[in-house]
Amino acid sequence: MTSTVSRFTVALTAVAGLPAVAGGLNVGVELPRLEVAEYHRPYVAVWLERADGSVAANLSVWYEVKKRDAEGAKWLKDMRQWWRRSGRELSVPIDGVTQPTKPAGKHALSFSEGSNPLPKLEPGQYKLQIEAAREVGGRELVSIPFDWPAKQATSLTAQGKTELGEIKLELKP
């Protein structure tokens, strides 16, 4: 019985032209500990951008989700690049995308292609974009360009200078 089911699954996958295993992305975001008089956790947006600058996917947005009267959402526009690209067209909170702000430290995100919030991507060139902005603080954008689909497991890194630390991108074929 088991072998019949397995053959059926393989046959169905071949007929549908679907890959047996979808690719994905692992993203590491480091928020440095800053010694400043008035520290506020940064707002952070993580998204994928196509070669033409359009947004392929909003992967994660961290902001003050529990402030009364959705007051935290008004600071989202401080992430200027993300706001111009797609933020101003979105209605937050977004299921599977928005999350509370995070403390200083290293944070890991994982996305599977074809599962919310990472859609099936067309083959091509993309940029992982990560932007951070703090109230009474600075703003920083870090980009990591990559080609999709990944032919093999690949690890890429970039380094922020002020509001972001090390950014890691692992591509899974």
PDB file of C-alpha atoms in Angstrom:
ATOM      1  CA  MET A   1       0.000   0.000   0.000  1.00  0.00           C
ATOM      2  CA  THR A   2       2.753   2.467   0.932  1.00  0.00           C
ATOM      3  CA  SER A   3       4.634   1.983  -2.327  1.00  0.00           C
ATOM      4  CA  THR A   4       1.433   2.638  -4.294  1.00  0.00           C
ATOM      5  CA  VAL A   5       0.925   5.946  -2.513  1.00  0.00           C
ATOM      6  CA  SER A   6       4.577   6.931  -3.069  1.00  0.00           C
ATOM      7  CA  ARG A   7       4.415   6.156  -6.773  1.00  0.00           C
ATOM      8  CA  PHE A   8       1.185   8.103  -7.067  1.00  0.00           C
ATOM      9  CA  THR A   9       2.752  11.113  -5.353  1.00  0.00           C
ATOM     10  CA  VAL A  10       5.804  10.969  -7.602  1.00  0.00           C
ATOM     11  CA  ALA A  11       3.619  10.580 -10.686  1.00  0.00           C
ATOM     12  CA  LEU A  12       1.336  13.462  -9.632  1.00  0.00           C
ATOM     13  CA  THR A  13       4.329  15.695  -8.958  1.00  0.00           C
ATOM     14  CA  ALA A  14       5.809  14.899 -12.359  1.00  0.00           C
ATOM     15  CA  VAL A  15       2.489  15.564 -14.126  1.00  0.00           C
ATOM     16  CA  ALA A  16       1.935  18.858 -12.350  1.00  0.00           C
ATOM     17  CA  GLY A  17       5.515  19.941 -13.025  1.00  0.00           C
ATOM     18  CA  LEU A  18       6.009  20.843  -9.373  1.00  0.00           C
ATOM     19  CA  PRO A  19       9.364  20.543  -7.670  1.00  0.00           C
ATOM     20  CA  ALA A  20       9.483  17.820  -5.037  1.00  0.00           C
ATOM     21  CA  VAL A  21      10.898  20.283  -2.486  1.00  0.00           C
ATOM     22  CA  ALA A  22      10.457  24.052  -2.565  1.00  0.00           C
ATOM     23  CA  GLY A  23      13.411  26.344  -1.971  1.00  0.00           C
ATOM     24  CA  GLY A  24      13.594  28.933   0.715  1.00  0.00           C
ATOM     25  CA  LEU A  25      15.476  31.624   2.541  1.00  0.00           C
ATOM     26  CA  ASN A  26      16.967  31.921   6.003  1.00  0.00           C
ATOM     27  CA  VAL A  27      17.633  35.469   7.106  1.00  0.00           C
ATOM     28  CA  GLY A  28      19.700  36.536  10.100  1.00  0.00           C
ATOM     29  CA  VAL A  29      19.299  40.087  11.425  1.00  0.00           C
ATOM     30  CA  GLU A  30      21.574  41.507  14.095  1.00  0.00           C
ATOM     31  CA  LEU A  31      20.407  44.560  16.029  1.00  0.00           C
ATOM     32  CA  PRO A  32      23.411  46.105  17.790  1.00  0.00           C
ATOM     33  CA  ARG A  33      23.196  47.305  21.382  1.00  0.00           C
ATOM     34  CA  LEU A  34      23.511  51.074  21.244  1.00  0.00           C
ATOM     35  CA  GLU A  35      24.676  53.199  24.161  1.00  0.00           C
ATOM     36  CA  VAL A  36      22.458  56.249  23.780  1.00  0.00           C
ATOM     37  CA  ALA A  37      20.570  58.401  26.288  1.00  0.00           C
ATOM     38  CA  GLU A  38      17.095  57.451  25.037  1.00  0.00           C
ATOM     39  CA  TYR A  39      16.975  54.013  23.397  1.00  0.00           C
ATOM     40  CA  HIS A  40      13.912  52.779  21.542  1.00  0.00           C
ATOM     41  CA  ARG A  41      13.788  49.403  19.818  1.00  0.00           C
ATOM     42  CA  PRO A  42      14.088  49.860  16.054  1.00  0.00           C
ATOM     43  CA  TYR A  43      11.332  49.354  13.558  1.00  0.00           C
ATOM     44  CA  VAL A  44      12.590  46.874  10.936  1.00  0.00           C
ATOM     45  CA  ALA A  45      11.304  45.937   7.470  1.00  0.00           C
ATOM     46  CA  VAL A  46      12.582  42.897   5.547  1.00  0.00           C
ATOM     47  CA  TRP A  47      11.552  42.569   1.909  1.00  0.00           C
ATOM     48  CA  LEU A  48      12.606  41.211  -1.480  1.00  0.00           C
ATOM     49  CA  GLU A  49      13.057  43.575  -4.377  1.00  0.00           C
ATOM     50  CA  ARG A  50      13.170  42.668  -8.085  1.00  0.00           C
ATOM     51  CA  ALA A  51      15.860  44.036 -10.428  1.00  0.00           C
ATOM     52  CA  ASP A  52      13.448  46.808 -11.538  1.00  0.00           C
ATOM     53  CA  GLY A  53      13.002  47.989  -7.929  1.00  0.00           C
ATOM     54  CA  SER A  54       9.483  46.622  -7.477  1.00  0.00           C
ATOM     55  CA  VAL A  55       8.646  44.619  -4.358  1.00  0.00           C
ATOM     56  CA  ALA A  56       8.481  40.836  -4.803  1.00  0.00           C
ATOM     57  CA  ALA A  57       7.526  40.104  -1.178  1.00  0.00           C
ATOM     58  CA  ASN A  58       7.229  41.778   2.203  1.00  0.00           C
ATOM     59  CA  LEU A  59       8.784  39.184   4.485  1.00  0.00           C
ATOM     60  CA  SER A  60       8.667  40.803   7.914  1.00  0.00           C
ATOM     61  CA  VAL A  61       7.870  44.158   9.512  1.00  0.00           C
ATOM     62  CA  TRP A  62       8.635  44.788  13.186  1.00  0.00           C
ATOM     63  CA  TYR A  63       6.890  47.687  14.904  1.00  0.00           C
ATOM     64  CA  GLU A  64       5.041  48.641  18.094  1.00  0.00           C
ATOM     65  CA  VAL A  65       1.938  46.547  17.457  1.00  0.00           C
ATOM     66  CA  LYS A  66       0.406  46.932  20.944  1.00  0.00           C
ATOM     67  CA  LYS A  67       0.346  50.709  21.273  1.00  0.00           C
ATOM     68  CA  ARG A  68      -3.086  52.110  21.978  1.00  0.00           C
ATOM     69  CA  ASP A  69      -5.099  53.276  18.957  1.00  0.00           C
ATOM     70  CA  ALA A  70      -2.521  51.686  16.595  1.00  0.00           C
ATOM     71  CA  GLU A  71      -0.231  54.613  17.347  1.00  0.00           C
ATOM     72  CA  GLY A  72       2.855  52.512  16.577  1.00  0.00           C
ATOM     73  CA  ALA A  73       1.864  52.269  12.913  1.00  0.00           C
ATOM     74  CA  LYS A  74       2.374  56.013  12.407  1.00  0.00           C
ATOM     75  CA  TRP A  75       6.160  55.567  12.763  1.00  0.00           C
ATOM     76  CA  LEU A  76       6.344  52.982   9.952  1.00  0.00           C
ATOM     77  CA  LYS A  77       6.968  55.783   7.459  1.00  0.00           C
ATOM     78  CA  ASP A  78      10.355  56.403   9.118  1.00  0.00           C
ATOM     79  CA  MET A  79      11.556  53.328   7.207  1.00  0.00           C
ATOM     80  CA  ARG A  80      11.574  55.569   4.160  1.00  0.00           C
ATOM     81  CA  GLN A  81      12.741  53.165   1.457  1.00  0.00           C
ATOM     82  CA  TRP A  82      10.305  50.420   2.469  1.00  0.00           C
ATOM     83  CA  TRP A  83       7.519  52.980   2.953  1.00  0.00           C
ATOM     84  CA  ARG A  84       7.949  54.354  -0.588  1.00  0.00           C
ATOM     85  CA  ARG A  85       8.211  50.898  -2.145  1.00  0.00           C
ATOM     86  CA  SER A  86       5.181  49.261  -0.509  1.00  0.00           C
ATOM     87  CA  GLY A  87       4.525  50.270   3.105  1.00  0.00           C
ATOM     88  CA  ARG A  88       2.178  53.142   2.347  1.00  0.00           C
ATOM     89  CA  GLU A  89      -0.042  50.815   0.289  1.00  0.00           C
ATOM     90  CA  LEU A  90      -0.379  48.218   3.042  1.00  0.00           C
ATOM     91  CA  SER A  91      -2.849  47.980   5.877  1.00  0.00           C
ATOM     92  CA  VAL A  92      -1.149  46.765   9.048  1.00  0.00           C
ATOM     93  CA  PRO A  93      -1.156  44.419  10.883  1.00  0.00           C
ATOM     94  CA  ILE A  94      -0.511  41.796   8.193  1.00  0.00           C
ATOM     95  CA  ASP A  95      -0.925  38.139   9.130  1.00  0.00           C
ATOM     96  CA  GLY A  96       2.419  36.337   8.982  1.00  0.00           C
ATOM     97  CA  VAL A  97       4.391  39.522   8.260  1.00  0.00           C
ATOM     98  CA  THR A  98       4.061  42.045  11.102  1.00  0.00           C
ATOM     99  CA  GLN A  99       5.574  41.318  14.487  1.00  0.00           C
ATOM    100  CA  PRO A 100       6.490  43.262  17.629  1.00  0.00           C
ATOM    101  CA  THR A 101       9.826  45.082  17.766  1.00  0.00           C
ATOM    102  CA  LYS A 102      12.810  43.012  18.905  1.00  0.00           C
ATOM    103  CA  PRO A 103      15.548  43.766  21.455  1.00  0.00           C
ATOM    104  CA  ALA A 104      19.225  44.061  20.578  1.00  0.00           C
ATOM    105  CA  GLY A 105      20.713  40.726  19.535  1.00  0.00           C
ATOM    106  CA  LYS A 106      20.606  38.234  16.678  1.00  0.00           C
ATOM    107  CA  HIS A 107      17.259  37.204  15.213  1.00  0.00           C
ATOM    108  CA  ALA A 108      16.547  34.405  12.732  1.00  0.00           C
ATOM    109  CA  LEU A 109      13.786  34.300  10.123  1.00  0.00           C
ATOM    110  CA  SER A 110      12.976  31.377   7.838  1.00  0.00           C
ATOM    111  CA  PHE A 111      10.808  31.366   4.699  1.00  0.00           C
ATOM    112  CA  SER A 112       9.733  28.573   2.344  1.00  0.00           C
ATOM    113  CA  GLU A 113       8.955  29.448  -1.252  1.00  0.00           C
ATOM    114  CA  GLY A 114       5.245  29.193  -1.959  1.00  0.00           C
ATOM    115  CA  SER A 115       4.264  29.672   1.705  1.00  0.00           C
ATOM    116  CA  ASN A 116       3.094  32.981   3.152  1.00  0.00           C
ATOM    117  CA  PRO A 117       4.807  35.470   3.074  1.00  0.00           C
ATOM    118  CA  LEU A 118       7.258  34.191   0.405  1.00  0.00           C
ATOM    119  CA  PRO A 119       5.411  33.561  -2.875  1.00  0.00           C
ATOM    120  CA  LYS A 120       6.717  31.433  -5.742  1.00  0.00           C
ATOM    121  CA  LEU A 121       9.445  33.625  -7.258  1.00  0.00           C
ATOM    122  CA  GLU A 122      10.182  33.908 -10.957  1.00  0.00           C
ATOM    123  CA  PRO A 123      13.794  33.125 -11.880  1.00  0.00           C
ATOM    124  CA  GLY A 124      15.861  36.306 -11.846  1.00  0.00           C
ATOM    125  CA  GLN A 125      17.874  38.793  -9.848  1.00  0.00           C
ATOM    126  CA  TYR A 126      16.621  39.982  -6.475  1.00  0.00           C
ATOM    127  CA  LYS A 127      17.813  41.981  -3.483  1.00  0.00           C
ATOM    128  CA  LEU A 128      17.157  41.176   0.132  1.00  0.00           C
ATOM    129  CA  GLN A 129      16.455  44.601   1.660  1.00  0.00           C
ATOM    130  CA  ILE A 130      16.528  45.250   5.396  1.00  0.00           C
ATOM    131  CA  GLU A 131      15.785  48.694   6.748  1.00  0.00           C
ATOM    132  CA  ALA A 132      15.811  49.793  10.389  1.00  0.00           C
ATOM    133  CA  ALA A 133      14.722  53.112  11.904  1.00  0.00           C
ATOM    134  CA  ARG A 134      14.539  54.207  15.534  1.00  0.00           C
ATOM    135  CA  GLU A 135      12.528  56.941  17.192  1.00  0.00           C
ATOM    136  CA  VAL A 136      15.077  59.571  18.321  1.00  0.00           C
ATOM    137  CA  GLY A 137      17.678  57.592  16.402  1.00  0.00           C
ATOM    138  CA  GLY A 138      19.009  56.853  12.979  1.00  0.00           C
ATOM    139  CA  ARG A 139      17.958  54.919   9.906  1.00  0.00           C
ATOM    140  CA  GLU A 140      19.890  52.339   7.882  1.00  0.00           C
ATOM    141  CA  LEU A 141      19.289  50.171   4.829  1.00  0.00           C
ATOM    142  CA  VAL A 142      21.351  47.056   4.021  1.00  0.00           C
ATOM    143  CA  SER A 143      20.992  45.142   0.722  1.00  0.00           C
ATOM    144  CA  ILE A 144      22.177  41.713  -0.373  1.00  0.00           C
ATOM    145  CA  PRO A 145      21.761  40.946  -4.101  1.00  0.00           C
ATOM    146  CA  PHE A 146      21.204  37.336  -5.182  1.00  0.00           C
ATOM    147  CA  ASP A 147      20.002  35.196  -8.101  1.00  0.00           C
ATOM    148  CA  TRP A 148      16.929  32.983  -7.826  1.00  0.00           C
ATOM    149  CA  PRO A 149      16.513  30.054  -7.906  1.00  0.00           C
ATOM    150  CA  ALA A 150      19.593  28.992  -6.006  1.00  0.00           C
ATOM    151  CA  LYS A 151      21.432  26.192  -7.773  1.00  0.00           C
ATOM    152  CA  GLN A 152      23.108  25.165  -4.519  1.00  0.00           C
ATOM    153  CA  ALA A 153      22.972  26.145  -0.867  1.00  0.00           C
ATOM    154  CA  THR A 154      24.552  29.582  -0.640  1.00  0.00           C
ATOM    155  CA  SER A 155      25.357  31.859   2.278  1.00  0.00           C
ATOM    156  CA  LEU A 156      25.769  35.631   1.814  1.00  0.00           C
ATOM    157  CA  THR A 157      26.464  38.356   4.372  1.00  0.00           C
ATOM    158  CA  ALA A 158      26.498  42.142   4.656  1.00  0.00           C
ATOM    159  CA  GLN A 159      27.422  44.425   7.514  1.00  0.00           C
ATOM    160  CA  GLY A 160      25.454  47.400   8.777  1.00  0.00           C
ATOM    161  CA  LYS A 161      27.227  50.361  10.347  1.00  0.00           C
ATOM    162  CA  THR A 162      24.843  51.945  12.846  1.00  0.00           C
ATOM    163  CA  GLU A 163      21.293  50.631  13.297  1.00  0.00           C
ATOM    164  CA  LEU A 164      21.973  47.156  11.859  1.00  0.00           C
ATOM    165  CA  GLY A 165      24.766  44.678  12.534  1.00  0.00           C
ATOM    166  CA  GLU A 166      25.557  41.556  10.526  1.00  0.00           C
ATOM    167  CA  ILE A 167      22.908  40.493   8.021  1.00  0.00           C
ATOM    168  CA  LYS A 168      22.973  36.894   6.770  1.00  0.00           C
ATOM    169  CA  LEU A 169      21.120  35.355   3.862  1.00  0.00           C
ATOM    170  CA  GLU A 170      21.111  31.599   3.275  1.00  0.00           C
ATOM    171  CA  LEU A 171      19.570  30.427   0.011  1.00  0.00           C
ATOM    172  CA  LYS A 172      18.114  26.920  -0.051  1.00  0.00           C
ATOM    173  CA  PRO A 173      17.669  25.278  -3.477  1.00  0.00           C
TER     174      PRO A 173
END
